[in-house]
Coordinates of C-alpha atoms in Angstrom, one line a residue:
M19 CA 0.0 0.0 0.0
T20 CA 1.4 3.4 -0.9
L21 CA 1.8 5.9 1.9
R22 CA 0.3 9.2 1.2
N23 CA 0.6 12.4 3.1
S24 CA -2.7 14.4 3.2
S25 CA -1.1 17.0 5.5
S26 CA -1.6 20.7 4.7
V27 CA 1.5 21.5 6.8
T28 CA 4.6 21.8 4.7
E29 CA 7.0 22.7 7.4
F30 CA 7.4 22.6 11.2
I31 CA 8.9 25.0 13.7
L32 CA 11.3 23.5 16.3
V33 CA 11.0 25.4 19.6
G34 CA 14.4 24.0 20.8
L35 CA 15.4 23.9 24.4
S36 CA 14.6 27.5 25.3
E37 CA 12.9 30.5 23.7
Q38 CA 14.9 33.0 25.7
S39 CA 17.2 34.8 23.3
K40 CA 20.0 35.4 25.9
L41 CA 20.4 31.6 26.3
Q42 CA 20.7 30.8 22.6
L43 CA 24.5 31.5 22.2
P44 CA 25.5 29.7 25.5
L45 CA 23.4 26.7 24.5
F46 CA 24.9 26.7 21.0
L47 CA 28.4 26.7 22.3
L48 CA 27.6 24.0 24.9
F49 CA 26.1 21.6 22.4
L50 CA 28.6 22.4 19.7
G51 CA 31.3 21.3 22.1
I52 CA 29.4 18.1 22.9
Y53 CA 28.9 17.4 19.2
V54 CA 32.5 17.9 18.3
F55 CA 33.6 15.7 21.2
T56 CA 31.1 13.1 20.1
V57 CA 32.2 13.1 16.5
V58 CA 35.9 13.1 17.3
G59 CA 35.6 10.4 20.0
N60 CA 33.5 8.0 17.9
L61 CA 35.3 8.5 14.7
G62 CA 38.6 8.1 16.5
L63 CA 37.4 4.8 18.0
I64 CA 36.1 3.6 14.7
A65 CA 39.4 4.4 13.0
L66 CA 41.4 2.8 15.8
I67 CA 39.5 -0.4 15.6
G68 CA 39.7 -0.5 11.8
L69 CA 43.5 0.2 11.7
N70 CA 44.6 -2.2 14.4
S71 CA 44.4 -6.0 13.7
S72 CA 44.8 -6.7 17.4
L73 CA 41.3 -5.2 17.9
H74 CA 39.7 -7.3 15.2
T75 CA 37.8 -9.4 17.7
P76 CA 34.1 -9.9 18.4
M77 CA 34.1 -7.5 21.3
Y78 CA 35.6 -4.7 19.3
F79 CA 33.5 -5.5 16.2
F80 CA 30.4 -4.8 18.4
L81 CA 32.1 -1.7 19.8
F82 CA 32.8 -0.5 16.2
N83 CA 29.1 -0.8 15.4
L84 CA 28.1 1.0 18.6
S85 CA 30.4 3.9 17.8
F86 CA 29.1 4.0 14.3
I87 CA 25.5 4.2 15.5
D88 CA 26.3 6.8 18.1
L89 CA 28.1 8.9 15.4
C90 CA 25.2 8.5 13.0
Y91 CA 22.3 9.3 15.2
S92 CA 24.1 12.3 16.7
C93 CA 24.6 13.6 13.1
V94 CA 20.9 13.0 12.4
F95 CA 19.6 15.8 14.6
T96 CA 22.4 17.8 16.2
P97 CA 23.3 20.0 13.2
K98 CA 19.7 21.1 13.0
M99 CA 19.6 21.5 16.7
L100 CA 22.6 23.9 16.6
N101 CA 21.0 25.8 13.7
V102 CA 17.9 26.3 15.8
F103 CA 19.9 28.0 18.5
V104 CA 21.4 30.7 16.2
S105 CA 19.3 31.2 13.1
E106 CA 16.8 28.9 11.4
N107 CA 14.2 26.9 13.5
I108 CA 12.2 25.7 10.5
I109 CA 12.3 22.1 9.2
S110 CA 10.4 20.9 6.2
Y111 CA 7.8 18.2 6.5
M112 CA 9.8 15.6 4.7
G113 CA 13.0 16.7 6.5
C114 CA 11.1 16.1 9.8
M115 CA 9.9 12.7 8.7
T116 CA 13.4 11.7 7.5
Q117 CA 14.9 12.8 10.8
L118 CA 12.3 10.9 12.7
F119 CA 13.0 7.7 10.7
F120 CA 16.7 7.7 11.1
F121 CA 16.6 8.7 14.8
C122 CA 14.3 5.8 15.6
F123 CA 16.3 3.5 13.4
F124 CA 19.6 4.2 15.2
V125 CA 18.2 4.3 18.7
N126 CA 16.4 1.0 18.3
S127 CA 19.5 -0.6 16.7
E128 CA 21.7 0.6 19.6
C129 CA 19.5 -1.3 22.0
Y130 CA 20.2 -4.6 20.3
V131 CA 23.9 -3.9 19.7
L132 CA 24.1 -3.5 23.5
V133 CA 22.3 -6.9 23.8
S134 CA 24.9 -8.5 21.5
M135 CA 27.7 -7.0 23.5
A136 CA 26.2 -8.5 26.7
Y137 CA 26.0 -11.9 25.0
D138 CA 29.6 -11.6 23.8
R139 CA 30.7 -11.0 27.4
Y140 CA 28.6 -14.0 28.6
V141 CA 30.2 -16.3 26.1
A142 CA 33.7 -15.0 26.9
I143 CA 33.4 -15.5 30.7
C144 CA 31.1 -18.5 30.9
N145 CA 32.2 -20.5 27.9
P146 CA 35.7 -19.3 27.1
L147 CA 36.8 -22.6 25.4
L148 CA 34.0 -22.3 22.9
Y149 CA 34.3 -18.6 22.4
G150 CA 36.0 -18.8 19.0
V151 CA 33.3 -21.1 17.6
T152 CA 30.3 -19.5 19.3
M153 CA 31.3 -15.9 18.4
S154 CA 32.5 -16.7 14.9
P155 CA 32.5 -13.9 12.2
Q156 CA 29.3 -15.3 10.8
V157 CA 27.5 -15.2 14.1
C158 CA 28.7 -11.7 14.9
S159 CA 27.6 -10.5 11.4
L160 CA 24.2 -12.1 11.9
L161 CA 23.8 -10.5 15.3
M162 CA 24.5 -7.0 13.8
F163 CA 22.3 -7.7 10.9
G164 CA 19.5 -8.6 13.2
S165 CA 20.1 -5.4 15.3
Y166 CA 19.8 -3.2 12.2
V167 CA 16.7 -5.2 10.9
V168 CA 14.9 -4.7 14.2
G169 CA 15.9 -1.0 14.2
F170 CA 14.6 -0.6 10.6
A171 CA 11.3 -2.3 11.5
G172 CA 10.7 -0.1 14.5
A173 CA 11.6 3.1 12.5
M174 CA 9.2 2.0 9.7
A175 CA 6.4 1.4 12.2
H176 CA 6.7 4.9 13.7
T177 CA 7.3 6.8 10.5
G178 CA 4.8 4.8 8.4
R179 CA 2.0 5.7 10.9
M180 CA 3.2 9.3 11.2
L181 CA 2.9 9.8 7.4
R182 CA -0.8 8.8 7.6
L183 CA -1.6 11.6 10.0
T184 CA -2.9 15.0 9.0
F185 CA -1.3 18.2 10.4
C186 CA -3.6 21.2 9.7
N187 CA -3.4 23.5 12.7
S188 CA -0.3 24.2 14.8
N189 CA 3.1 23.3 13.3
V190 CA 5.2 24.2 16.4
I191 CA 7.1 21.2 17.8
D192 CA 7.9 21.7 21.4
H193 CA 11.2 19.9 21.1
Y194 CA 14.7 20.2 19.6
L195 CA 14.1 17.3 17.1
C196 CA 11.2 15.5 15.4
E197 CA 10.2 13.0 18.0
V198 CA 7.1 10.8 18.0
L199 CA 5.2 12.1 21.0
P200 CA 5.6 15.9 20.3
L201 CA 4.5 15.3 16.7
L202 CA 1.4 13.3 17.8
Q203 CA 0.3 16.3 19.8
L204 CA 0.1 18.4 16.6
S205 CA -2.1 16.1 14.6
C206 CA -5.7 17.1 13.9
T207 CA -6.7 13.5 13.3
S208 CA -7.0 10.5 15.7
T209 CA -3.6 9.4 17.0
S210 CA -4.9 6.3 18.9
V211 CA -3.3 3.8 16.5
N212 CA 0.0 5.8 16.5
E213 CA 0.1 5.8 20.3
L214 CA -0.6 2.1 20.4
V215 CA 2.2 1.4 17.9
F216 CA 4.5 3.7 19.9
F217 CA 4.0 2.0 23.2
I218 CA 4.1 -1.5 21.6
V219 CA 7.4 -0.8 19.8
V220 CA 9.1 1.0 22.7
G221 CA 7.8 -1.6 25.2
V222 CA 9.0 -4.6 23.1
V223 CA 12.4 -3.0 22.4
I224 CA 13.1 -2.0 26.1
T225 CA 11.6 -5.2 27.5
T226 CA 13.3 -7.7 25.3
S227 CA 16.7 -6.0 25.3
S228 CA 16.8 -5.3 29.0
I229 CA 15.7 -8.8 29.9
S230 CA 18.3 -10.3 27.6
I231 CA 21.0 -8.2 29.1
F232 CA 19.8 -9.0 32.6
I233 CA 19.9 -12.7 32.0
S234 CA 23.4 -12.5 30.4
Y235 CA 24.7 -10.7 33.5
A236 CA 22.9 -12.9 35.9
L237 CA 24.7 -15.9 34.4
I238 CA 28.0 -14.0 34.3
L239 CA 27.7 -13.1 38.0
S240 CA 26.9 -16.6 38.9
N241 CA 30.0 -17.8 37.0
I242 CA 32.2 -15.1 38.4
L243 CA 31.3 -16.0 42.0
R244 CA 32.5 -19.5 41.5
I245 CA 36.0 -18.3 40.5
P246 CA 38.2 -19.3 43.4
S247 CA 40.8 -16.5 43.2
A248 CA 40.1 -12.8 44.0
E249 CA 42.3 -11.8 41.1
G250 CA 40.3 -13.9 38.7
R251 CA 37.0 -12.4 39.9
S252 CA 38.4 -8.9 39.6
K253 CA 39.6 -9.5 36.1
A254 CA 36.3 -11.0 35.1
F255 CA 34.4 -8.0 36.6
S256 CA 36.7 -5.5 34.8
T257 CA 35.8 -6.9 31.4
C258 CA 32.1 -6.1 32.0
G259 CA 32.4 -2.8 33.8
S260 CA 32.4 -0.6 30.8
H261 CA 29.4 -2.3 29.2
I262 CA 27.4 -2.2 32.4
T263 CA 28.0 1.5 32.7
A264 CA 27.0 2.1 29.1
V265 CA 23.8 0.0 29.4
A266 CA 22.8 1.8 32.7
L267 CA 23.3 5.2 31.1
F268 CA 21.5 4.5 27.9
F269 CA 18.6 2.4 29.1
G270 CA 18.2 4.4 32.4
S271 CA 18.0 7.8 30.7
G272 CA 15.9 6.5 27.8
A273 CA 13.4 4.8 30.1
F274 CA 13.1 7.8 32.3
T275 CA 12.5 10.1 29.3
Y276 CA 9.7 8.0 27.9
L277 CA 8.1 7.4 31.3
T278 CA 8.0 11.1 32.0
T279 CA 6.5 12.0 28.6
S280 CA 3.8 9.4 29.0
F281 CA 2.0 11.7 31.5
P282 CA -0.1 14.8 30.4
G283 CA 1.7 18.1 30.7
S284 CA 5.2 16.5 31.1
M285 CA 6.5 17.1 27.6
D286 CA 9.0 19.8 28.8
Q287 CA 10.4 17.5 31.4
G288 CA 10.8 14.7 28.9
K289 CA 12.5 17.1 26.4
Y290 CA 15.2 18.1 28.9
A291 CA 15.6 14.5 30.1
S292 CA 16.1 13.3 26.6
I293 CA 19.3 15.4 26.3
F294 CA 21.1 12.8 28.3
Y295 CA 20.5 9.9 26.0
T296 CA 20.5 11.8 22.7
N297 CA 23.6 14.0 23.4
V298 CA 25.5 13.0 26.5
V299 CA 25.6 9.2 26.2
P300 CA 27.0 9.2 22.6
M301 CA 29.7 11.6 23.8
L302 CA 30.6 9.4 26.9
N303 CA 30.6 6.0 25.2
P304 CA 34.1 6.3 23.6
L305 CA 35.5 7.4 27.0
I306 CA 33.7 4.6 28.9
Y307 CA 35.1 2.0 26.6
S308 CA 38.6 3.3 26.2
L309 CA 39.8 5.0 29.4
R310 CA 40.3 1.8 31.4
N311 CA 40.8 -0.5 28.4
K312 CA 44.4 -1.7 28.1
D313 CA 43.9 -3.0 24.5
V314 CA 42.6 0.3 23.3
K315 CA 45.4 2.3 25.0
L316 CA 48.0 0.0 23.5
A317 CA 46.5 0.2 20.0
L318 CA 46.3 4.0 20.4
G319 CA 50.0 4.2 21.3
K320 CA 51.0 2.0 18.3
T321 CA 48.9 4.0 16.0
L322 CA 50.3 7.4 17.2
K323 CA 53.8 6.0 16.8
R324 CA 53.1 5.0 13.2
V325 CA 51.6 8.4 12.4
L326 CA 54.1 10.6 14.2
F327 CA 57.3 8.7 13.5

């Protein structure tokens, strides 16, 4: 069936984070700094993994994809967000729908990349002798392909339903990007099906991914507690620390954002809460996975020596 847009609205106005003119420049500089740090950090990690054969392992293959997703979904909305602060706060209808699709695609995909990383840690700690067979290149590729397919399906569900709505009155989006719930508030036709799709997709993604990660780490913890030496337990815990931190930040901030925006009159609170998982988490992930990682530090040192000398 062909999707048709019967909307009379041809463009939307993004309110951004604040309508106070005196705050626009400080906000622009703050989020420009975050964006530059995000791009440099994730691009650097992608390049480092690609250039060093010592990092061509399943764990870093998943980390490569995580950095790629963080980089992409930051680039989906941040340039427009920065533009809103200083000059143009108008986005075309198709530009808004495109932004919505890719944002949903990358966020949903990231959830399942984090699940794949948890499974990788489970196999490495609980079945180390079978690690090479279980986490073969084919299996890793299938896990990533599945993550992107699920992300695509979720994005299509949200965007496909949004394209069927009619926008004929207000075109002011009380957000800094084209998100599902702020857009639904502007529709002059029934949004009941869209709301149902939204809560089903978000519920399924969060529930399945969080349960999968929880089960993986429950099995990991059970295995670690059976390790006789304190040094062995400490080493096993250290391999999971970065991933647990990233999962807690991403799922915690994302769940809080969508729980707060589920209540009437709470859109502003949700908008500010969403900054953490849309802007801050992609910036922090390269630091989380590299600061205490000896392999990454060693690879970085070798790469710098090759480049500088």
